[in-house]
mmCIF file of C-alpha atoms in Angstrom:
data_model
loop_
_atom_site.group_PDB
_atom_site.id
_atom_site.type_symbol
_atom_site.label_atom_id
_atom_site.label_comp_id
_atom_site.label_asym_id
_atom_site.label_seq_id
_atom_site.Cartn_x
_atom_site.Cartn_y
_atom_site.Cartn_z
ATOM 1 C CA MET A 1 -27.291 91.570 149.725
ATOM 2 C CA GLU A 2 -23.849 90.716 148.348
ATOM 3 C CA THR A 3 -23.179 92.105 144.891
ATOM 4 C CA LEU A 4 -21.477 90.112 142.139
ATOM 5 C CA ARG A 5 -18.297 92.170 142.547
ATOM 6 C CA GLU A 6 -18.271 91.636 146.300
ATOM 7 C CA ARG A 7 -18.826 87.906 145.811
ATOM 8 C CA LYS A 8 -15.895 87.679 143.393
ATOM 9 C CA LYS A 9 -13.645 89.555 145.819
ATOM 10 C CA ARG A 10 -14.679 87.298 148.701
ATOM 11 C CA ARG A 11 -14.020 84.181 146.630
ATOM 12 C CA THR A 12 -10.590 85.432 145.587
ATOM 13 C CA ARG A 13 -9.688 86.224 149.196
ATOM 14 C CA GLU A 14 -10.859 82.830 150.420
ATOM 15 C CA SER A 15 -9.024 81.049 147.596
ATOM 16 C CA LEU A 16 -5.802 82.841 148.535
ATOM 17 C CA LEU A 17 -6.373 81.968 152.173
ATOM 18 C CA ARG A 18 -6.943 78.268 151.493
ATOM 19 C CA ALA A 19 -3.962 78.093 149.154
ATOM 20 C CA ALA A 20 -1.729 79.790 151.713
ATOM 21 C CA LEU A 21 -2.727 77.456 154.544
ATOM 22 C CA GLU A 22 -2.253 74.393 152.345
ATOM 23 C CA LEU A 23 1.229 75.551 151.392
ATOM 24 C CA PHE A 24 2.155 76.546 154.940
ATOM 25 C CA THR A 25 1.071 73.166 156.319
ATOM 26 C CA THR A 26 2.663 71.043 153.600
ATOM 27 C CA GLN A 27 5.947 72.747 152.808
ATOM 28 C CA GLY A 28 6.375 75.046 155.804
ATOM 29 C CA TYR A 29 5.671 78.709 156.512
ATOM 30 C CA GLU A 30 9.274 79.848 156.093
ATOM 31 C CA HIS A 31 9.639 78.008 152.774
ATOM 32 C CA THR A 32 6.466 79.447 151.244
ATOM 33 C CA THR A 33 6.580 82.680 149.269
ATOM 34 C CA VAL A 34 3.840 85.137 148.416
ATOM 35 C CA ASP A 35 4.511 84.411 144.747
ATOM 36 C CA GLU A 36 3.755 80.712 145.316
ATOM 37 C CA ILE A 37 0.488 81.524 147.062
ATOM 38 C CA ALA A 38 -0.581 83.855 144.254
ATOM 39 C CA GLU A 39 0.465 81.356 141.617
ATOM 40 C CA ALA A 40 -1.617 78.614 143.258
ATOM 41 C CA VAL A 41 -4.720 80.744 142.706
ATOM 42 C CA ASP A 42 -3.558 82.030 139.310
ATOM 43 C CA VAL A 43 -3.437 85.671 140.356
ATOM 44 C CA SER A 44 -0.637 88.204 140.549
ATOM 45 C CA GLN A 45 1.422 89.115 143.598
ATOM 46 C CA ARG A 46 -0.188 92.539 143.383
ATOM 47 C CA THR A 47 -3.607 90.913 143.751
ATOM 48 C CA PHE A 48 -2.429 89.044 146.854
ATOM 49 C CA PHE A 49 -1.418 92.314 148.493
ATOM 50 C CA ARG A 50 -4.830 93.786 147.822
ATOM 51 C CA TYR A 51 -6.229 91.287 150.310
ATOM 52 C CA PHE A 52 -3.378 90.625 152.765
ATOM 53 C CA ALA A 53 -0.482 92.718 154.030
ATOM 54 C CA GLY A 54 1.811 89.689 154.017
ATOM 55 C CA LYS A 55 2.279 86.055 154.981
ATOM 56 C CA GLU A 56 1.669 86.581 158.697
ATOM 57 C CA GLU A 57 -1.682 88.232 158.103
ATOM 58 C CA VAL A 58 -2.924 85.401 155.894
ATOM 59 C CA ALA A 59 -1.573 82.808 158.350
ATOM 60 C CA PHE A 60 -3.779 84.214 161.118
ATOM 61 C CA ALA A 61 -6.775 85.279 159.035
ATOM 62 C CA VAL A 62 -9.070 82.488 160.222
ATOM 63 C CA GLN A 63 -7.962 82.901 163.847
ATOM 64 C CA ASN A 64 -8.858 86.589 163.571
ATOM 65 C CA ILE A 65 -12.394 85.602 162.648
ATOM 66 C CA THR A 66 -12.773 83.010 165.423
ATOM 67 C CA GLU A 67 -11.343 85.350 168.061
ATOM 68 C CA ALA A 68 -13.701 88.143 167.013
ATOM 69 C CA ALA A 69 -16.623 85.699 167.176
ATOM 70 C CA PHE A 70 -15.625 84.622 170.681
ATOM 71 C CA VAL A 71 -15.335 88.211 171.919
ATOM 72 C CA ALA A 72 -18.797 88.899 170.478
ATOM 73 C CA ALA A 73 -20.145 85.767 172.198
ATOM 74 C CA VAL A 74 -18.754 86.913 175.563
ATOM 75 C CA ARG A 75 -20.293 90.336 175.058
ATOM 76 C CA ALA A 76 -23.677 88.702 174.369
ATOM 77 C CA ARG A 77 -23.751 86.569 177.529
ATOM 78 C CA PRO A 78 -26.523 87.369 180.065
ATOM 79 C CA PRO A 79 -25.345 90.050 182.521
ATOM 80 C CA HIS A 80 -26.228 87.945 185.580
ATOM 81 C CA GLU A 81 -23.687 85.220 184.722
ATOM 82 C CA ALA A 82 -20.513 85.073 186.779
ATOM 83 C CA PRO A 83 -17.406 85.958 184.744
ATOM 84 C CA MET A 84 -15.926 82.448 184.498
ATOM 85 C CA LYS A 85 -19.302 80.981 183.575
ATOM 86 C CA ALA A 86 -19.757 83.645 180.901
ATOM 87 C CA LEU A 87 -16.391 82.721 179.382
ATOM 88 C CA ARG A 88 -17.136 78.996 179.572
ATOM 89 C CA GLN A 89 -20.590 79.269 178.025
ATOM 90 C CA ALA A 90 -19.475 81.689 175.323
ATOM 91 C CA PHE A 91 -16.843 79.176 174.282
ATOM 92 C CA LEU A 92 -18.928 76.000 174.484
ATOM 93 C CA GLU A 93 -22.282 77.342 173.267
ATOM 94 C CA GLY A 94 -20.627 79.327 170.497
ATOM 95 C CA TRP A 95 -18.571 76.333 169.356
ATOM 96 C CA ASP A 96 -20.923 75.197 166.589
ATOM 97 C CA ALA A 97 -21.365 78.701 165.205
ATOM 98 C CA ILE A 98 -17.622 79.296 165.195
ATOM 99 C CA ARG A 99 -17.025 75.912 163.567
ATOM 100 C CA GLU A 100 -19.568 76.701 160.858
ATOM 101 C CA THR A 101 -17.836 80.017 160.243
ATOM 102 C CA VAL A 102 -14.483 78.259 159.853
ATOM 103 C CA GLU A 103 -15.968 75.600 157.555
ATOM 104 C CA SER A 104 -17.434 78.300 155.324
ATOM 105 C CA ILE A 105 -13.876 79.482 154.639
ATOM 106 C CA VAL A 106 -11.552 76.480 155.003
ATOM 107 C CA PRO A 107 -11.945 72.818 156.034
ATOM 108 C CA VAL A 108 -11.729 72.429 159.821
ATOM 109 C CA GLU A 109 -9.057 69.787 159.321
ATOM 110 C CA LEU A 110 -6.892 72.365 157.543
ATOM 111 C CA TYR A 111 -7.574 74.882 160.309
ATOM 112 C CA LEU A 112 -6.326 72.390 162.918
ATOM 113 C CA ARG A 113 -3.284 71.524 160.801
ATOM 114 C CA MET A 114 -2.450 75.210 160.683
ATOM 115 C CA TYR A 115 -2.495 75.321 164.475
ATOM 116 C CA ARG A 116 0.139 72.588 164.480
ATOM 117 C CA THR A 117 2.182 74.573 161.980
ATOM 118 C CA ILE A 118 1.950 77.658 164.193
ATOM 119 C CA GLU A 119 3.156 75.672 167.201
ATOM 120 C CA SER A 120 6.140 74.305 165.295
ATOM 121 C CA THR A 121 7.175 77.575 163.621
ATOM 122 C CA PRO A 122 9.015 79.977 165.978
ATOM 123 C CA ALA A 123 8.048 83.143 164.084
ATOM 124 C CA LEU A 124 4.370 82.152 163.999
ATOM 125 C CA LEU A 125 4.323 80.971 167.613
ATOM 126 C CA ALA A 126 5.763 84.303 168.770
ATOM 127 C CA ALA A 127 3.119 86.143 166.760
ATOM 128 C CA HIS A 128 0.397 83.847 168.126
ATOM 129 C CA LEU A 129 1.393 84.543 171.737
ATOM 130 C CA ARG A 130 1.536 88.286 171.075
ATOM 131 C CA ARG A 131 -1.892 88.250 169.433
ATOM 132 C CA SER A 132 -3.343 86.092 172.202
ATOM 133 C CA ALA A 133 -2.152 88.567 174.825
ATOM 134 C CA ALA A 134 -3.922 91.382 172.972
ATOM 135 C CA THR A 135 -7.144 89.351 172.734
ATOM 136 C CA GLU A 136 -6.977 88.465 176.433
ATOM 137 C CA GLU A 137 -6.654 92.141 177.303
ATOM 138 C CA THR A 138 -9.724 92.923 175.185
ATOM 139 C CA ILE A 139 -11.741 90.241 176.984
ATOM 140 C CA ALA A 140 -10.489 91.333 180.419
ATOM 141 C CA ARG A 141 -11.680 94.860 179.729
ATOM 142 C CA LEU A 142 -15.007 93.491 178.512
ATOM 143 C CA LEU A 143 -15.449 91.497 181.732
ATOM 144 C CA ALA A 144 -14.535 94.542 183.805
ATOM 145 C CA GLU A 145 -17.173 96.567 181.970
ATOM 146 C CA ARG A 146 -19.763 93.816 182.529
ATOM 147 C CA GLU A 147 -19.005 93.656 186.242
ATOM 148 C CA GLY A 148 -18.640 97.402 186.771
ATOM 149 C CA VAL A 149 -15.046 97.258 187.998
ATOM 150 C CA ASP A 150 -11.857 99.057 186.988
ATOM 151 C CA VAL A 151 -9.584 96.683 185.104
ATOM 152 C CA ASP A 152 -6.530 98.726 186.065
ATOM 153 C CA THR A 153 -7.137 98.554 189.824
ATOM 154 C CA ASP A 154 -9.047 95.286 190.202
ATOM 155 C CA PRO A 155 -6.932 92.246 189.204
ATOM 156 C CA ARG A 156 -9.864 89.836 188.890
ATOM 157 C CA PRO A 157 -10.780 90.418 185.219
ATOM 158 C CA ARG A 158 -7.247 89.771 184.009
ATOM 159 C CA LEU A 159 -6.807 86.820 186.397
ATOM 160 C CA ALA A 160 -10.053 85.198 185.229
ATOM 161 C CA VAL A 161 -9.100 85.602 181.577
ATOM 162 C CA ALA A 162 -5.573 84.325 182.239
ATOM 163 C CA VAL A 163 -6.948 81.154 183.830
ATOM 164 C CA PHE A 164 -9.448 80.612 181.022
ATOM 165 C CA ALA A 165 -6.814 81.232 178.353
ATOM 166 C CA ALA A 166 -4.452 78.791 180.050
ATOM 167 C CA VAL A 167 -7.079 76.039 179.851
ATOM 168 C CA ILE A 168 -7.657 76.677 176.159
ATOM 169 C CA ARG A 169 -3.912 76.728 175.621
ATOM 170 C CA VAL A 170 -3.582 73.287 177.258
ATOM 171 C CA THR A 171 -6.278 71.828 175.010
ATOM 172 C CA GLU A 172 -4.678 73.411 171.941
ATOM 173 C CA ARG A 173 -1.445 71.684 172.864
ATOM 174 C CA GLN A 174 -3.282 68.352 172.971
ATOM 175 C CA CYS A 175 -4.593 69.081 169.489
ATOM 176 C CA CYS A 176 -1.069 69.771 168.269
ATOM 177 C CA VAL A 177 0.433 66.646 169.829
ATOM 178 C CA ARG A 178 -2.229 64.266 168.524
ATOM 179 C CA GLU A 179 -2.967 64.440 164.806
ATOM 180 C CA ASP A 180 -6.132 62.353 165.246
ATOM 181 C CA PHE A 181 -7.574 65.031 167.546
ATOM 182 C CA GLY A 182 -10.683 66.420 165.822
ATOM 183 C CA PRO A 183 -12.903 69.414 166.635
ATOM 184 C CA GLU A 184 -15.435 67.450 168.698
ATOM 185 C CA ALA A 185 -12.679 65.878 170.797
ATOM 186 C CA LEU A 186 -11.228 69.353 171.292
ATOM 187 C CA ARG A 187 -14.567 70.722 172.477
ATOM 188 C CA THR A 188 -15.122 67.805 174.864
ATOM 189 C CA LEU A 189 -11.646 68.106 176.343
ATOM 190 C CA SER A 190 -12.016 71.876 176.721
ATOM 191 C CA ALA A 191 -15.294 71.420 178.620
ATOM 192 C CA ALA A 192 -13.728 68.794 180.890
ATOM 193 C CA TYR A 193 -10.705 70.957 181.640
ATOM 194 C CA LEU A 194 -12.829 74.040 182.304
ATOM 195 C CA ASP A 195 -14.834 71.989 184.814
ATOM 196 C CA GLN A 196 -11.581 71.225 186.629
ATOM 197 C CA VAL A 197 -10.555 74.859 187.080
ATOM 198 C CA GLY A 198 -12.218 75.222 190.494
ATOM 199 C CA PRO A 199 -10.914 71.955 191.985
ATOM 200 C CA ALA A 200 -7.466 72.536 190.495
ATOM 201 C CA LEU A 201 -7.153 75.971 192.103
ATOM 202 C CA THR A 202 -8.824 75.357 195.453
ATOM 203 C CA GLY A 203 -8.892 71.591 196.003
ATOM 204 C CA ASN A 204 -6.511 69.320 197.888
ATOM 205 C CA TRP A 205 -4.536 67.528 195.181
ATOM 206 C CA ARG A 206 -3.076 64.963 197.566
ATOM 207 C CA GLY A 207 -6.531 63.792 198.578
ATOM 208 C CA ALA A 208 -7.625 63.253 195.003
#
């Protein structure tokens, strides 16, 4: 059970996180200072650094949580599922749980706005792509372990994850282009695009 001290620390961390994302999405990541984030929560800069190493860490704090939840969901999929199905079902069936996790920390609308900020901020976009590559490698190794293959000699785990990640990347781009794009629309579009992976890779486009 969470102690009073632990609860206070969690609330301070979440307040700093929400304040940071609000500032990043309204006045820009590059134009926001750590001092401004701390001031918005009425704490010292020193207190900020007790919870986050810097602006980049706080910018990706919620994504860290959602990515960890997705990796855990993939790990929990039934062993008989084919790799692509395991990825698809982990994403779609875990959607509500991941959304609830996000909503317990920040409003989903703010989370989506932060994605748009990441896409439009070169330093954050570079960090996002670097982090995504690391997550994809983690999932590829997890799939290889599930299937009993060597990830370093069998290309299929990394190829499967690359295809899946590309689909999610396409839907994220749609979210960033359209400001009216909410979480349910994002889930629906992701499911539709994932269903098109097979036909897109093996079908005859000209006959469509």
